[in-house]
Tab-separated table of C-alpha atoms in Angstrom:
chain	number	residue	atom	x	y	z
A	1	TRP	CA	-45.737	11.559	54.295
A	2	VAL	CA	-44.396	11.525	57.813
A	3	LEU	CA	-47.558	13.207	59.103
A	4	PHE	CA	-49.689	10.784	57.064
A	5	VAL	CA	-48.013	7.776	58.724
A	6	SER	CA	-48.109	9.549	62.095
A	7	ALA	CA	-51.878	10.049	61.746
A	8	ILE	CA	-52.365	6.341	61.035
A	9	LEU	CA	-50.217	5.296	63.997
A	10	ASN	CA	-51.625	7.869	66.419
A	11	LEU	CA	-55.285	7.138	65.645
A	12	GLY	CA	-54.515	3.413	65.608
A	13	ASN	CA	-53.161	3.919	69.129
A	14	VAL	CA	-56.326	5.764	70.160
A	15	ALA	CA	-58.572	3.010	68.766
A	16	VAL	CA	-56.583	0.201	70.409
A	17	ARG	CA	-56.390	2.026	73.747
A	18	ASN	CA	-60.067	2.979	73.820
A	19	GLY	CA	-61.138	-0.430	72.557
A	20	ALA	CA	-59.129	-2.249	75.195
A	21	MET	CA	-59.838	0.106	78.091
A	22	LEU	CA	-63.220	-1.296	79.120
A	23	TYR	CA	-61.972	-4.893	78.859
A	24	PHE	CA	-58.944	-3.967	80.937
A	25	LEU	CA	-60.986	-2.182	83.593
A	26	THR	CA	-63.637	-4.911	83.707
A	27	TYR	CA	-61.373	-7.949	83.905
A	28	CYS	CA	-57.981	-6.761	85.142
A	29	VAL	CA	-58.671	-3.991	87.644
A	30	ALA	CA	-60.081	-5.027	91.015
A	31	ASP	CA	-63.513	-3.667	91.941
A	32	SER	CA	-63.816	-1.584	88.772
A	33	SER	CA	-67.613	-1.744	88.929
A	34	ARG	CA	-67.738	-0.742	92.595
A	35	SER	CA	-69.910	2.328	93.097
A	36	LEU	CA	-67.980	5.188	94.680
A	37	PHE	CA	-70.816	7.703	94.957
A	38	SER	CA	-74.017	8.798	93.230
A	39	ILE	CA	-75.038	12.104	91.700
A	40	ASN	CA	-78.744	12.912	91.639
A	41	PHE	CA	-79.742	15.102	88.689
A	42	GLY	CA	-83.419	15.139	89.669
A	43	PHE	CA	-84.703	13.144	86.717
A	44	PHE	CA	-81.992	10.477	86.940
A	45	THR	CA	-79.219	9.324	89.233
A	46	LEU	CA	-75.692	8.630	88.027
A	47	ASP	CA	-73.736	5.965	89.900
A	48	VAL	CA	-70.049	6.803	89.646
A	49	THR	CA	-68.032	3.593	89.567
A	50	ARG	CA	-64.278	3.267	89.362
A	51	THR	CA	-64.656	2.784	85.594
A	52	VAL	CA	-66.766	5.927	85.201
A	53	LEU	CA	-64.289	7.896	87.325
A	54	PHE	CA	-61.371	6.517	85.285
A	55	MET	CA	-62.908	7.553	81.960
A	56	SER	CA	-64.292	10.905	83.188
A	57	LEU	CA	-61.132	12.087	84.924
A	58	GLY	CA	-59.147	11.082	81.839
A	59	THR	CA	-61.286	13.326	79.672
A	60	LEU	CA	-61.088	16.237	82.123
A	61	ILE	CA	-57.309	15.987	82.477
A	62	GLN	CA	-57.043	15.832	78.691
A	63	LEU	CA	-58.872	19.163	78.492
A	64	ALA	CA	-56.380	20.595	80.988
A	65	GLY	CA	-53.476	19.132	78.993
A	66	VAL	CA	-54.444	21.130	75.917
A	67	LEU	CA	-54.173	24.477	77.740
A	68	PRO	CA	-50.357	24.935	77.679
A	69	THR	CA	-50.080	23.956	73.998
A	70	THR	CA	-49.985	27.485	72.532
A	71	TRP	CA	-47.449	28.633	75.094
A	72	LEU	CA	-45.243	25.583	74.432
A	73	THR	CA	-45.402	25.806	70.617
A	74	LYS	CA	-44.230	29.427	70.792
A	75	ARG	CA	-41.122	28.339	72.686
A	76	PHE	CA	-40.285	24.934	71.217
A	77	ASP	CA	-40.271	23.218	67.841
A	78	LYS	CA	-43.652	21.566	67.123
A	79	ARG	CA	-42.113	18.364	65.803
A	80	THR	CA	-39.957	17.918	68.880
A	81	LEU	CA	-42.850	18.703	71.231
A	82	TYR	CA	-45.092	16.223	69.428
A	83	ILE	CA	-42.478	13.471	69.663
A	84	TRP	CA	-41.827	14.102	73.373
A	85	PHE	CA	-45.510	14.233	74.255
A	86	MET	CA	-46.240	11.009	72.378
A	87	LEU	CA	-43.252	9.272	74.011
A	88	ALA	CA	-44.371	10.406	77.478
A	89	GLN	CA	-47.897	9.173	76.756
A	90	GLY	CA	-46.601	5.831	75.501
A	91	LEU	CA	-44.344	5.350	78.524
A	92	SER	CA	-47.138	6.141	80.966
A	93	TYR	CA	-49.435	3.594	79.335
A	94	ALA	CA	-46.646	1.025	79.143
A	95	ALA	CA	-46.094	1.512	82.878
A	96	ILE	CA	-49.690	0.421	83.540
A	97	TYR	CA	-48.757	-3.069	82.311
A	98	PHE	CA	-46.456	-3.491	85.319
A	99	VAL	CA	-48.961	-2.295	87.937
A	100	PRO	CA	-50.973	-4.998	89.713
A	101	GLY	CA	-54.715	-4.852	89.068
A	102	THR	CA	-55.300	-4.306	92.773
A	103	ASN	CA	-53.555	-0.906	92.695
A	104	TYR	CA	-56.324	1.156	91.101
A	105	GLU	CA	-54.852	4.462	92.282
A	106	LEU	CA	-51.506	3.909	90.518
A	107	ILE	CA	-53.229	2.686	87.346
A	108	LEU	CA	-55.397	5.818	87.426
A	109	THR	CA	-52.331	8.017	88.006
A	110	PHE	CA	-50.489	6.593	84.973
A	111	HIS	CA	-53.674	6.909	82.904
A	112	LEU	CA	-54.054	10.572	83.867
A	113	ILE	CA	-50.401	11.287	83.076
A	114	GLY	CA	-50.879	9.632	79.689
A	115	MET	CA	-54.045	11.597	78.955
A	116	PHE	CA	-52.383	14.875	79.980
A	117	CYS	CA	-49.298	14.198	77.866
A	118	GLY	CA	-51.330	13.018	74.894
A	119	ALA	CA	-53.650	16.035	74.895
A	120	PRO	CA	-51.373	18.522	73.083
A	121	GLY	CA	-50.641	15.973	70.342
A	122	PRO	CA	-53.732	16.521	68.177
A	123	VAL	CA	-53.477	20.313	68.527
A	124	ILE	CA	-49.839	20.292	67.494
A	125	VAL	CA	-50.247	17.826	64.654
A	126	PHE	CA	-53.241	19.647	63.139
A	127	SER	CA	-51.222	22.868	63.112
A	128	MET	CA	-48.481	20.898	61.357
A	129	TYR	CA	-51.003	19.870	58.674
A	130	ALA	CA	-51.581	23.562	58.043
A	131	ASP	CA	-47.807	24.002	57.790
A	132	VAL	CA	-47.761	21.304	55.097
A	133	ALA	CA	-50.392	23.229	53.129
A	134	ASP	CA	-48.346	26.432	53.446
A	135	TYR	CA	-45.175	24.631	52.388
A	136	SER	CA	-46.961	23.086	49.415
A	137	GLU	CA	-48.129	26.517	48.276
A	138	TRP	CA	-44.628	27.951	48.671
A	139	LYS	CA	-43.018	25.031	46.819
A	140	ASN	CA	-45.570	24.602	43.995
A	141	ASN	CA	-47.141	28.068	43.751
A	142	ARG	CA	-50.562	26.404	44.167
A	143	ARG	CA	-52.786	26.082	47.184
A	144	ALA	CA	-53.666	22.415	47.820
A	145	THR	CA	-55.209	22.695	51.278
A	146	GLY	CA	-58.271	20.622	50.374
A	147	LEU	CA	-56.158	17.783	48.996
A	148	ILE	CA	-53.865	17.818	52.023
A	149	VAL	CA	-56.745	17.848	54.521
A	150	ALA	CA	-58.554	15.081	52.622
A	151	THR	CA	-55.387	12.963	52.625
A	152	ILE	CA	-54.892	13.426	56.365
A	153	LEU	CA	-58.563	12.641	57.079
A	154	PHE	CA	-58.132	9.451	55.050
A	155	ALA	CA	-55.104	8.570	57.211
A	156	ILE	CA	-57.054	9.332	60.402
A	157	LYS	CA	-59.937	7.094	59.348
A	158	GLY	CA	-57.472	4.424	58.239
A	159	GLY	CA	-55.745	4.560	61.622
A	160	LEU	CA	-59.052	4.181	63.442
A	161	LEU	CA	-59.964	1.232	61.209
A	162	ILE	CA	-56.608	-0.490	61.662
A	163	GLY	CA	-56.611	0.120	65.424
A	164	SER	CA	-60.138	-1.170	65.956
A	165	GLN	CA	-59.426	-4.240	63.858
A	166	LEU	CA	-56.177	-4.798	65.753
A	167	SER	CA	-58.088	-4.739	69.066
A	168	ALA	CA	-60.541	-7.307	67.755
A	169	LEU	CA	-57.701	-9.436	66.347
A	170	VAL	CA	-55.833	-9.455	69.659
A	171	LEU	CA	-58.992	-10.460	71.553
A	172	TRP	CA	-59.529	-13.274	69.036
A	173	LEU	CA	-55.880	-14.409	69.188
A	174	ILE	CA	-55.879	-14.674	72.979
A	175	GLY	CA	-59.118	-16.649	72.893
A	176	TYR	CA	-61.376	-14.044	74.465
A	177	THR	CA	-65.053	-14.975	74.719
A	178	LYS	CA	-67.654	-14.281	77.386
A	179	GLU	CA	-66.878	-17.688	78.851
A	180	THR	CA	-63.066	-17.264	78.888
A	181	ALA	CA	-63.013	-13.607	79.965
A	182	THR	CA	-61.933	-14.380	83.530
A	183	ASN	CA	-59.446	-17.075	82.556
A	184	PRO	CA	-55.997	-15.998	83.875
A	185	ASP	CA	-54.344	-16.810	80.526
A	186	VAL	CA	-56.773	-14.518	78.710
A	187	ILE	CA	-56.350	-11.758	81.302
């Protein structure tokens, strides 16, 4: 049950964060659409803006953040690691709230720390789902892996639904429209 609720909260967090990220970069971060450089692939050219760099570096650092997971889970309790990584991710994203929109570099730094710290979370938690299946078999003398995985997938989809609806609700509550997007109260 704890992992079920954790899946809802964690994927709700992902949906809210990803849903709000483009609004935040577009309206709160100075010069987010400024082109930094271009990459010519021959058949098309990619203009790398601050927003593209923000999203791309976040994904790359997330890949790097997964690498020490096996080493860490062999040395520390998975539950404790998961809690610490999620707290570190949450604190780094909370810190962004206090950074002025003109300080792109510090916003990017906190984002990258959050992505790095959040990366081991899914790896750890999915291995914990397997532990639940093993425990269930030990306790009940029956293998219920399919039921456990289906339940967790339901929680994941529920978390994504709740998070995406929460993003839309917050935008509605603050009065966001195309016309009010640059209003300081909305920002």
